[in-house]
Coordinates of C-alpha atoms and ligand atoms in Angstrom, one line a residue:
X1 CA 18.5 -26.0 10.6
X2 CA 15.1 -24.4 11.7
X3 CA 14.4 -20.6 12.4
X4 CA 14.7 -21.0 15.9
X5 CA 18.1 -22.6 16.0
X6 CA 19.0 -20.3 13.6
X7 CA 18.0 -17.3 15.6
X8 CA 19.6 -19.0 18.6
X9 CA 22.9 -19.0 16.5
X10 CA 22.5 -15.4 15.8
X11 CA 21.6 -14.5 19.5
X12 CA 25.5 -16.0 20.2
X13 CA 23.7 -19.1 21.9
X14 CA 25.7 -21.4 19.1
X15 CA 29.7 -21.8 18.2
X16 CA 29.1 -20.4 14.7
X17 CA 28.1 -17.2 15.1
X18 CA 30.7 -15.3 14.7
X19 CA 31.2 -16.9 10.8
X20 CA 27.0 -16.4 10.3
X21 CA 27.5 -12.6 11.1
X22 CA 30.8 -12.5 8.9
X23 CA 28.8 -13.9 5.8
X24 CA 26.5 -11.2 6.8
X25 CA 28.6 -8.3 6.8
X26 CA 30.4 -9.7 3.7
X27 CA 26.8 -9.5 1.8
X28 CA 26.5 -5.3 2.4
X29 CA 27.6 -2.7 2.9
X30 CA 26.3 -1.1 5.7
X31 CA 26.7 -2.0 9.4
X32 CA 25.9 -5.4 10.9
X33 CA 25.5 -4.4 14.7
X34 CA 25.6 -8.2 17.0
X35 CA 25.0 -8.3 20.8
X36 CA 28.2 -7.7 22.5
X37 CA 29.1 -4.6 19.9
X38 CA 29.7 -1.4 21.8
X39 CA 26.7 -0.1 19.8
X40 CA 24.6 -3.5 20.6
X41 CA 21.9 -1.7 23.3
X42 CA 21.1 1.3 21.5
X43 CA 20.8 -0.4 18.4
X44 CA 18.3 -2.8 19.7
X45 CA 15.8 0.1 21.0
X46 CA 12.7 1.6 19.6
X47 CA 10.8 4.3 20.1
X48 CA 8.9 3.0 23.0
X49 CA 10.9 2.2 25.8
X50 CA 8.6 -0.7 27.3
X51 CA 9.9 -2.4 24.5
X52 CA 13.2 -4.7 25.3
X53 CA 14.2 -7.5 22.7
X54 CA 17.3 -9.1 21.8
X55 CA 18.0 -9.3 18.2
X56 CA 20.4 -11.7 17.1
X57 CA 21.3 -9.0 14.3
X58 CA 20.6 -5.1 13.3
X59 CA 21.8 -4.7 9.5
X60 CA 21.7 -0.8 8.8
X61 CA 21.1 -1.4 4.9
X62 CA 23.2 1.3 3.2
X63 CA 21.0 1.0 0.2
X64 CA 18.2 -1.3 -2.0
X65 CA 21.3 -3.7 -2.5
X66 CA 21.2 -4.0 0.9
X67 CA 18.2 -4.8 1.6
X68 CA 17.7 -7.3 -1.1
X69 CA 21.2 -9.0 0.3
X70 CA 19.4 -9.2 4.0
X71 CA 16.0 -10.6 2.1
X72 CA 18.0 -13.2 1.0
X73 CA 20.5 -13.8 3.7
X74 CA 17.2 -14.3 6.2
X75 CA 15.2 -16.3 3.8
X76 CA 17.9 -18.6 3.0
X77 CA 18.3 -19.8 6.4
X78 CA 15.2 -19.1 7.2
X79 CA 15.5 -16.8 9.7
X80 CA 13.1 -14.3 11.6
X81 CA 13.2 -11.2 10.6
X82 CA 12.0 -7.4 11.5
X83 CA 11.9 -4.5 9.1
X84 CA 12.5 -1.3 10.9
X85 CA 12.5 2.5 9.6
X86 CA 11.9 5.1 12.3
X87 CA 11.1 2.7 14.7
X88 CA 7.5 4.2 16.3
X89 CA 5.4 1.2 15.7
X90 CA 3.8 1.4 19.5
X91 CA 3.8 -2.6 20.1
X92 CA 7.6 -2.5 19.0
X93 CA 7.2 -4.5 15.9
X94 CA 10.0 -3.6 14.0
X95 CA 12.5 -5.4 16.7
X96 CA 12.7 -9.2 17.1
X97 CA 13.7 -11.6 20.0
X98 CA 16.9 -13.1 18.4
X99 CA 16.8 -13.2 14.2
X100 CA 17.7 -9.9 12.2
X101 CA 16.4 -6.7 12.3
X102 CA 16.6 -5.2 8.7
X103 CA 16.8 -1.3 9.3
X104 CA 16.3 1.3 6.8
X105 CA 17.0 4.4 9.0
X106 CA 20.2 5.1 7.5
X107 CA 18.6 5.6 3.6
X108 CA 17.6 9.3 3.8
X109 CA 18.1 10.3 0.0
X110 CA 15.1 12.7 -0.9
X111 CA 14.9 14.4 -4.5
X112 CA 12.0 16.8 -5.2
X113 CA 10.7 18.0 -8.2
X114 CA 9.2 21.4 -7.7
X115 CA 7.7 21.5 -11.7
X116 CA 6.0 18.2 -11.6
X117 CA 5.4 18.6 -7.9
X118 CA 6.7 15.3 -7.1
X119 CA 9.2 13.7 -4.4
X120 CA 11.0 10.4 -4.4
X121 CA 12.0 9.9 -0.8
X122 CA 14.0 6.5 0.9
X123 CA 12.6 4.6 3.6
X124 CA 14.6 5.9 6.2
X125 CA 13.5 9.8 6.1
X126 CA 11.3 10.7 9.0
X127 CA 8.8 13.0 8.8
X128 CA 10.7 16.0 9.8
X129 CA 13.1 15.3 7.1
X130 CA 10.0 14.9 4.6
X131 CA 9.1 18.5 5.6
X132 CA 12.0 20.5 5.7
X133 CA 12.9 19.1 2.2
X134 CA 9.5 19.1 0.3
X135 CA 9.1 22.6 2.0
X136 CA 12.5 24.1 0.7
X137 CA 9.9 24.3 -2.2
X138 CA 7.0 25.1 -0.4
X139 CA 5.3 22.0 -1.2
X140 CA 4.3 19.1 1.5
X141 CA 2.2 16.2 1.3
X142 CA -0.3 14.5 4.2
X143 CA 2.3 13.3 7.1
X144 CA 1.6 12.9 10.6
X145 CA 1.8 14.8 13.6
X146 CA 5.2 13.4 15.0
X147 CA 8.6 14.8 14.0
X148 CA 10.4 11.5 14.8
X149 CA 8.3 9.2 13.0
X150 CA 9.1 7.4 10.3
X151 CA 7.8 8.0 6.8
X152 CA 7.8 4.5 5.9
X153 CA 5.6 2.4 8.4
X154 CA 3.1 5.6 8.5
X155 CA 2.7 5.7 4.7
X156 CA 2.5 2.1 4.0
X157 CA -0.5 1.7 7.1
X158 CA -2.3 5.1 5.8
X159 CA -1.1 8.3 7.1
X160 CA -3.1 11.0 8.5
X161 CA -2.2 14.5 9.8
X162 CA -3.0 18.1 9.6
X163 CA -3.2 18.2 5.7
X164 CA -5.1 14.5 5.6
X165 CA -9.0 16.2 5.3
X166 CA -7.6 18.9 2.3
X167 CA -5.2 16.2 0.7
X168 CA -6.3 12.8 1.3
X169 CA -4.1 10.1 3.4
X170 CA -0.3 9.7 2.7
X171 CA -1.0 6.1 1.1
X172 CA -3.8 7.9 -1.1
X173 CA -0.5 10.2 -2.2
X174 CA 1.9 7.9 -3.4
X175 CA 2.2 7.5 -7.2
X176 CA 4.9 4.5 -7.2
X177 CA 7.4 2.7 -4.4
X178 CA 10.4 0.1 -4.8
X179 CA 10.0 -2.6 -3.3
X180 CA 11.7 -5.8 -2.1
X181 CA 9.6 -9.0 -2.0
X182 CA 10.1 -11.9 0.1
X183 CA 12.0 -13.9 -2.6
X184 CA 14.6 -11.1 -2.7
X185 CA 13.2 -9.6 -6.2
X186 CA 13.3 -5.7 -6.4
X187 CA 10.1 -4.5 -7.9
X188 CA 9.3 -0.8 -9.1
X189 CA 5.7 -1.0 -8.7
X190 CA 2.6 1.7 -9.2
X191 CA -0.9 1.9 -10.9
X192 CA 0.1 0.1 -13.7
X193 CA 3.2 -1.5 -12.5
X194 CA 2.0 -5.3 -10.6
X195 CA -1.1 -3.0 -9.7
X196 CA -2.6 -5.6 -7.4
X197 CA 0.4 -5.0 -5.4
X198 CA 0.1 -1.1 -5.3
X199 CA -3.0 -1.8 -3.7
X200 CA -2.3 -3.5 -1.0
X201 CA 0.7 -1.3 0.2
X202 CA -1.3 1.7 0.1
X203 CA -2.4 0.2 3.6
X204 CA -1.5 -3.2 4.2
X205 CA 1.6 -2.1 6.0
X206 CA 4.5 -4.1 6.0
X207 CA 2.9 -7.0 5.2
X208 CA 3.9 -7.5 1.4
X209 CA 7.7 -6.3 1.2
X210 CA 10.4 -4.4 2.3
X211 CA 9.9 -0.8 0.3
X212 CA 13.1 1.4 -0.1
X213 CA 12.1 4.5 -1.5
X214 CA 8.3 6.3 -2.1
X215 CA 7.2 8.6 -4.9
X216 CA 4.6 10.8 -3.5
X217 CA 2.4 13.8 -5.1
X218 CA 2.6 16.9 -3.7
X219 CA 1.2 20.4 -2.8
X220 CA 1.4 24.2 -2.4
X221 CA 1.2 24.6 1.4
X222 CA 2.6 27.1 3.7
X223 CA 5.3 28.1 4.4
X224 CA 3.1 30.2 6.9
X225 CA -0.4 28.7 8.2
X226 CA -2.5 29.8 10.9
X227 CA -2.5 27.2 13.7
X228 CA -1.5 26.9 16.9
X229 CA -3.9 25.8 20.2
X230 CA -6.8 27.1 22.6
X231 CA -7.4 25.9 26.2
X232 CA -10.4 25.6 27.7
X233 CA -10.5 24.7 31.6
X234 CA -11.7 21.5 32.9
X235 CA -14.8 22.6 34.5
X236 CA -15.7 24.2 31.5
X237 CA -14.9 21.2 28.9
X238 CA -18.1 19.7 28.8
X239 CA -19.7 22.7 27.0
X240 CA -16.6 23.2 25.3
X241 CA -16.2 19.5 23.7
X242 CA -20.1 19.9 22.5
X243 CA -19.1 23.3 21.2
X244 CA -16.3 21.1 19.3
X245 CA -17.7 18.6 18.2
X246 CA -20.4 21.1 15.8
X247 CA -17.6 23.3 14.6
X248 CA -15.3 19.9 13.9
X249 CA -18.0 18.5 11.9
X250 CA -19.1 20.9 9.8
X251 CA -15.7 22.0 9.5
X252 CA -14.2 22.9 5.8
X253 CA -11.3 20.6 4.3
X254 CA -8.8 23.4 4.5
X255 CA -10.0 22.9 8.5
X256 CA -7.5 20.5 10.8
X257 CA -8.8 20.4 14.4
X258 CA -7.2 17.8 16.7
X259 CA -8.3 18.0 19.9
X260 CA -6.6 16.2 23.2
X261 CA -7.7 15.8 27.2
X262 CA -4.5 16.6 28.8
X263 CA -2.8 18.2 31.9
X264 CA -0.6 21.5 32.1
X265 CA 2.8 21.1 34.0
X266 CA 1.2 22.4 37.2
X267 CA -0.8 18.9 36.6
X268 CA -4.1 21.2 36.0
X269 CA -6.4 18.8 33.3
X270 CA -7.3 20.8 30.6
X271 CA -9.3 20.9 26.9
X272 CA -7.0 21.8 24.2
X273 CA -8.2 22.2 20.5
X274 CA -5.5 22.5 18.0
X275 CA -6.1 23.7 14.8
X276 CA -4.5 24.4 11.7
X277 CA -5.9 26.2 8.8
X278 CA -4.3 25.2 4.9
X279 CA -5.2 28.1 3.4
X280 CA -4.3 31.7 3.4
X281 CA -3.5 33.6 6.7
X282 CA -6.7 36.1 6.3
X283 CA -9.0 33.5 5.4
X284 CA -7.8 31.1 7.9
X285 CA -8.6 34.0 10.8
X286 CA -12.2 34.3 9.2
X287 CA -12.8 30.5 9.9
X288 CA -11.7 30.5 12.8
X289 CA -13.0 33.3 14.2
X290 CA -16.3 31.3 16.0
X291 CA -14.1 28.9 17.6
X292 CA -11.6 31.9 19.5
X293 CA -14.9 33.6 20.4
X294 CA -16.4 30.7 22.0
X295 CA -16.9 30.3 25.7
X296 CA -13.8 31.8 28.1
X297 CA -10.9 30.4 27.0
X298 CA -8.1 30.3 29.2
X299 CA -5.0 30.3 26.3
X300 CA -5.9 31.4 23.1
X301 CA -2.3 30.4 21.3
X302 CA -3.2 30.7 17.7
X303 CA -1.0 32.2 15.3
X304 CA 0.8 32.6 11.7
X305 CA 3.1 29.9 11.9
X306 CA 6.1 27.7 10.1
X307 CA 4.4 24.8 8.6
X308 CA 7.5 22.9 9.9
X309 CA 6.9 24.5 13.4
X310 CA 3.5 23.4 13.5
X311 CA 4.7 19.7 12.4
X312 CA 6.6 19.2 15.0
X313 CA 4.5 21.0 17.8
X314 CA 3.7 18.2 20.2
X315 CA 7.1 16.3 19.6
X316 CA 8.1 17.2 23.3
X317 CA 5.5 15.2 24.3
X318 CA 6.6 12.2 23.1
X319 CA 10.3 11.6 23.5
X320 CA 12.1 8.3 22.8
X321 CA 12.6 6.3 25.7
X322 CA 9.6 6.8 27.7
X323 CA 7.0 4.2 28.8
X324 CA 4.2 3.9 26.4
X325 CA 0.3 2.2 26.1
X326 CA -1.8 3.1 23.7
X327 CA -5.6 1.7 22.9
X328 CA -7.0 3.3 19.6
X329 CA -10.5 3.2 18.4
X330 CA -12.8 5.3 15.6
X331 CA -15.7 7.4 16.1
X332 CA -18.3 8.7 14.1
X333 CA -19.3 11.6 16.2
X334 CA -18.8 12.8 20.0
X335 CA -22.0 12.5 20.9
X336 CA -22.8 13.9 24.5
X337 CA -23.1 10.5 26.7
X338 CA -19.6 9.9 24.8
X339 CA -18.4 13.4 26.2
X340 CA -19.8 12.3 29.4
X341 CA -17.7 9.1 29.5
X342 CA -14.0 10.7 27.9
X343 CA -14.6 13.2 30.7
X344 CA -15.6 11.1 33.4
X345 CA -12.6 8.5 32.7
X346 CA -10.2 11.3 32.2
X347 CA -10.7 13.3 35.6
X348 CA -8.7 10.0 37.0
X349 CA -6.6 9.6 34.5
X350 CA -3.0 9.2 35.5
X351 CA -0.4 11.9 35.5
X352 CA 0.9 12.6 31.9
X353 CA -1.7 10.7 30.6
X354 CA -3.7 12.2 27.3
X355 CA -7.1 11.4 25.5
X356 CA -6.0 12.5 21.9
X357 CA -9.0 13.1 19.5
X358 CA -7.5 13.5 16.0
X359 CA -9.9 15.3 12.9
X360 CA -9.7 13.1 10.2
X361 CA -12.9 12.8 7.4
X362 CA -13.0 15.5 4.4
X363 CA -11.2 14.3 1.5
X364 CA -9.8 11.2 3.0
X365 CA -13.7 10.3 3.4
X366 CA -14.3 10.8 -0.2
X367 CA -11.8 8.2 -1.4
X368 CA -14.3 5.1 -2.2
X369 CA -13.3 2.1 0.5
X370 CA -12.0 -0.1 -1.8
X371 CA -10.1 1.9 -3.4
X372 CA -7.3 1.6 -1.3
X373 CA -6.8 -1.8 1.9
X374 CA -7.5 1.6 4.5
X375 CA -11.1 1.1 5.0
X376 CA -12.2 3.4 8.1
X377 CA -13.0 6.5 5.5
X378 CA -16.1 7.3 7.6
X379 CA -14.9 7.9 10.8
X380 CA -14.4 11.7 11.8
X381 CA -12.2 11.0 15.0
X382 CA -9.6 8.3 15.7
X383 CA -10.4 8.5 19.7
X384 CA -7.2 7.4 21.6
X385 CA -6.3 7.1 25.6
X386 CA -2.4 7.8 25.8
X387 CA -0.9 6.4 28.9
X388 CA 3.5 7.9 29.6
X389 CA 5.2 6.8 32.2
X390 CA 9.1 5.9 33.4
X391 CA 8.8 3.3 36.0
X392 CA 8.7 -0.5 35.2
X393 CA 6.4 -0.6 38.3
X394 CA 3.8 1.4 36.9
X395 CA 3.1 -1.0 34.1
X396 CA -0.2 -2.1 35.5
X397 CA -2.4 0.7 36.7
X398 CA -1.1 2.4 33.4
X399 CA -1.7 0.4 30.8
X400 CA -5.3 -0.5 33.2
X401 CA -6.3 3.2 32.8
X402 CA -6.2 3.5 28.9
X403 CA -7.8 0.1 28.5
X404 CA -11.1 0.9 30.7
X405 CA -11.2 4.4 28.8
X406 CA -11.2 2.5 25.5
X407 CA -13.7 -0.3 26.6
X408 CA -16.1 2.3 28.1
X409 CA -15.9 4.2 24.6
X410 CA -16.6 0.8 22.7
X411 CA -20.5 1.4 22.4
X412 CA -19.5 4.6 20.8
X413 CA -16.8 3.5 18.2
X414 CA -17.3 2.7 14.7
X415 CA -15.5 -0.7 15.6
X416 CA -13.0 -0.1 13.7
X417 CA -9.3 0.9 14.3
X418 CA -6.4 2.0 12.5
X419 CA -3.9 -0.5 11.4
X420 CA -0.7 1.8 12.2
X421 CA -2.3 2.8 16.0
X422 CA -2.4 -1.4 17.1
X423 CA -0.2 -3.1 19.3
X424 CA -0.7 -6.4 19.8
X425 CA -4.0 -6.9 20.0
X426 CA -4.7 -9.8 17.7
X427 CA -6.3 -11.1 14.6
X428 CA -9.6 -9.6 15.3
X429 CA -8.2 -6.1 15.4
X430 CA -6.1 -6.9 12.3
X431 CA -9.6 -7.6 10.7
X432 CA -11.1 -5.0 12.4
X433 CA -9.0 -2.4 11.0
X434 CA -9.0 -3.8 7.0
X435 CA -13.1 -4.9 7.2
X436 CA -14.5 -5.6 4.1
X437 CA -10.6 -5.6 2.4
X438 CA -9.8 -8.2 4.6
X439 CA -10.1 -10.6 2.0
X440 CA -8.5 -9.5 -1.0
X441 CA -5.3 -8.5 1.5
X442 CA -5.2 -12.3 2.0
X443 CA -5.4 -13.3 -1.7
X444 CA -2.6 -10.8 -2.3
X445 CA -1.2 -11.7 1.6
X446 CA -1.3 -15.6 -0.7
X447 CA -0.1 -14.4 -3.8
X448 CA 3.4 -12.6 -2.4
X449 CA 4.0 -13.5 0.4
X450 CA 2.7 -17.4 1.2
X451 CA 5.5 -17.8 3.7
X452 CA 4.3 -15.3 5.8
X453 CA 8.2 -14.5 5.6
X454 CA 7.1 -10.6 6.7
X455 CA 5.0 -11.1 9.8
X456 CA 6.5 -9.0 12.6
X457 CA 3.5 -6.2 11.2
X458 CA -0.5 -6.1 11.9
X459 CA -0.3 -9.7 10.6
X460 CA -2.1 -10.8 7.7
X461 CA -1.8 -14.3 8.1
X462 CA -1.7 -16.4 4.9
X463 CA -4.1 -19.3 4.2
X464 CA -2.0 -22.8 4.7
X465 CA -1.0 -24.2 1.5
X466 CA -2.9 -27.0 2.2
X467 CA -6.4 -25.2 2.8
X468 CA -5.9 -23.1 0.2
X469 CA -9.0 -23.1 -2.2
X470 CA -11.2 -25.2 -1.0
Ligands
LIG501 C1 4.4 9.7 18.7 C2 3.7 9.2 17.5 C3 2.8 10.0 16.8 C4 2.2 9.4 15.7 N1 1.4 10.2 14.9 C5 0.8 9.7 13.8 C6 0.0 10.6 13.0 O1 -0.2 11.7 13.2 N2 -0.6 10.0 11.9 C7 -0.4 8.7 11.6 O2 -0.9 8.3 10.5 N3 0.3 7.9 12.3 C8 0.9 8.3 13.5 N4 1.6 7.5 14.3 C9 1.6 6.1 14.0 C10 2.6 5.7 13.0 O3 2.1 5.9 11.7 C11 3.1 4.2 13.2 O4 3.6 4.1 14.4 C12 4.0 3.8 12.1 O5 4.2 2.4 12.1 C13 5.4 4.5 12.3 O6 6.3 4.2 11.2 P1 7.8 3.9 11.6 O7 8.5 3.7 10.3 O8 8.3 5.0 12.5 O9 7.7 2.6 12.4 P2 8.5 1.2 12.6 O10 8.3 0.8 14.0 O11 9.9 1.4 12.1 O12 7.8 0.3 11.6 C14 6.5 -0.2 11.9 C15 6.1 -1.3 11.0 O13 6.0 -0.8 9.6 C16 6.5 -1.7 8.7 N5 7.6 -1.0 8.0 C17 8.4 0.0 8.4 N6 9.2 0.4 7.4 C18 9.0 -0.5 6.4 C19 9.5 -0.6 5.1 N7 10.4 0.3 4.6 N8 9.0 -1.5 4.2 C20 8.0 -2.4 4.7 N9 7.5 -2.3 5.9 C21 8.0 -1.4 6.8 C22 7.0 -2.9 9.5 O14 6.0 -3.9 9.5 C23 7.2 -2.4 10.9 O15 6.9 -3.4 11.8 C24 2.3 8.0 15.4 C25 3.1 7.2 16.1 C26 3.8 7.8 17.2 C27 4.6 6.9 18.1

């Protein structure tokens, strides 16, 4: 019996389903969720609601048994499989047409050591979750911007956020992870635990296993930084993105300052910076003194605030369900023809479309390139059109809009893109976003995984057997 039939079978298109899913749901312990299940329609949804696949299977793995029991079940057959934690990826990768959808968003044990400043988190934690545990001890470590996203698929494509320029990327973090491989085996691996492999999670996404629970380092932050975010009106944004752009680059470590195109509920467009000093309160307003004295702002919103206020700060923007298309790209500086074009594309953007500009650099750019499979260290923005929407009908022009802004900023990108920010856009991209790791990803991409048994990810696609070595 092939994949496909078998996929068919688990889709309830064959007789035998209904003894398939029993096997299945003798194997674990936690739920097996089949079309035709009450809880069949919600189960099968992501974050992004443009995304509509029928899995022949969900399994919510109650643990690493679990999971190693679903490896198995799906390899055995073999059978197509997804591997889902908070379910974010924006091209919906972690959901399948038919075969089974391992999901990890019911493992949420966290234990953190406040002496050796350490936390060993499961899969399924998002990153709210993180922070309100870690920071019950005032400690945090680099996660993204997003509440609701998952810890899992972020840390294993990079991870970058408001502490990523003073703390390095969440992947540069992580001291050790379990991990299921595609033969089912659980491995515990770190720097000196099947090393090779260490490396190529700290990046290479999903590619090389299922992983159940991270250990990551952590640090004093918070619980009070200053941060919040300054406006700056449209006709005034030109002068206002240059101003930016001097005050982001030469910016200190301890400085975060995300920046976004965006529109106010009156549908006004806007500038808004955001930063979000990691330091002390006083020294924090000292730093950021020359940006709130610049120009004539028209919100100045700064303030002491809960590092787990400030973590979830744009979540309202971004609510499951909704429409999304994203195209992302990095740049090396916003040079003023590149200010010109953001602008220029922007003023016909869409409404409830944003242009996000997130800070990245600082110590993430001082981690040597091959020291980990993320290889874009030298970029200072990741530059990204955000296109929202509800109606099915608006598909088009909306997903048109962010793909012109993106191919008129091309000439100013570093060409490469983040791994965790692609939809499907192909092997180039994949390459595009690993570059010169590329190659060592696929000897490892060989070495662990020769099936390609995990490929619903930013695909490294194994050599065939038969070329292999020549
Ligand atoms: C609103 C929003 C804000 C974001 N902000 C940021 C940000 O600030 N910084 C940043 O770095 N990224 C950000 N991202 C991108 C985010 O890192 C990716 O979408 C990431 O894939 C989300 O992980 P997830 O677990 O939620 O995704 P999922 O869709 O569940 O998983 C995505 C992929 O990761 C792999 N995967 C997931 N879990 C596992 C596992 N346990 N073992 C092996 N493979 C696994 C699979 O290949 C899966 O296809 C944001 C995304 C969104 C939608």
């Amino acid at each position: 019996m092939n994949g496909a039939e078998f996929a068919k079978r688990l889709a309830g298109e064959l007789p035998s389903q209904a003894s398939e899913v029993g096997i299945l749901r003798q194997l674990v312990r936690g739920e097996v969720v089949v079309s035709g299940d009450f809880a069949y329609d919600q189960a099968r949804r992501v974050w992004n609601g443009m995304i509509d696949r029928r899995p022949g299977a969900i399994v919510y793995c109650a643990g690493t048994d679990d999971v190693v029991a679903a490896v198995k079940f799906a390899r055995s057959r073999p059978l197509l499989v997804a591997v889902r934690a908070g379910g974010h990826n924006i091209g919906g990768a972690s959901v399948c047409d038919g075969g089974l959808v391992i999901d990890l968003s019911r493992m949420k044990q966290i234990e953190v050591d406040p002496v050796k400043r350490t936390a060993r988190a499961q899969a399924g934690l998002n990153l709210g979750e993180f922070d309100l545990a870690t920071q019950a001890h005032g400690l945090a470590t680099t996660m993204g911007v997003n509440a609701d996203t998952g810890i899992a698929g972020l840390t294993l494509g990079g991870g970058f956020g408001k502490l990523g320029r003073k703390y390095g990327l969440t992947c540069d973090n992580l001291i050790s992870v379990e991990i299921v491989t595609a033969e089912g085996r659980l491995l515990h691996v770190s720097a000196t635990e099947h090393a090779d492999l260490f490396w190529a999670i700290r990046g290479g996404g999903g590619n090389f296993g299922v992983v159940t629970t991270f250990e990551y380092r952590l640090f004093p932050v918070g619980p009070t930084l200053l941060a919040g975010s300054i406006l700056h009106s449209y006709d005034r944004a030109r002068d206002a993105m240059r101003f930016y752009q001097a005050f982001a680059s030469s910016a200190p470590d301890e400085l975060s300052l995300d920046a976004a195109l965006a529109m106010t509920p009156s549908g006004e467009r806007v500038l808004n910076i955001s930063p979000c000093y990691i330091g002390p309160i006083e020294e924090g307003e000292r730093v950021l003194k020359p940006l709130r004295t610049y120009g004539a702002p028209i919100q100045d919103q700064i303030a002491p605030r809960a590092y787990v206020e400030i973590q979830s700060a744009g979540d309202a923007l971004f609510p499951r369900g909704r429409r999304y298309y994203w195209k992302a790209q990095f740049l090396r500086e916003l040079s003023d023809p590149a200010i010109d074009v953001l602008l220029g594309s922007y003023a016909s953007a869409p409404s409830g479309s944003l242009l996000v500009l997130q800070h990245v650099g600082g110590a993430i750019g001082r981690v040597p390139m091959t020291d980990t499979p993320y290889v874009n260290r030298d970029a200072l923005y990741d530059c990204f059109p955000i296109s929202i929407w509800d109606e099915l009908e608006e598909d088009a022009p909306r997903i048109r809009w962010a793909r012109e802004l993106w191919d008129a900023m091309r000439p100013f990108s570093t060409g490469g893109v983040y791994a965790n920010n692609l939809g499907e856009e192909g092997a180039e991209r994949i390459e595009a976003a690993y570059g010169e790791n590329y190659p060592r990803l696929l000897a490892l991409k060989n070495k662990y995984d020769p099936t390609n048994f995990f490929r619903l990810n930013q695909n490294i696609n194994p050599t065939p057997e038969t070329t292999r070595g020549r």
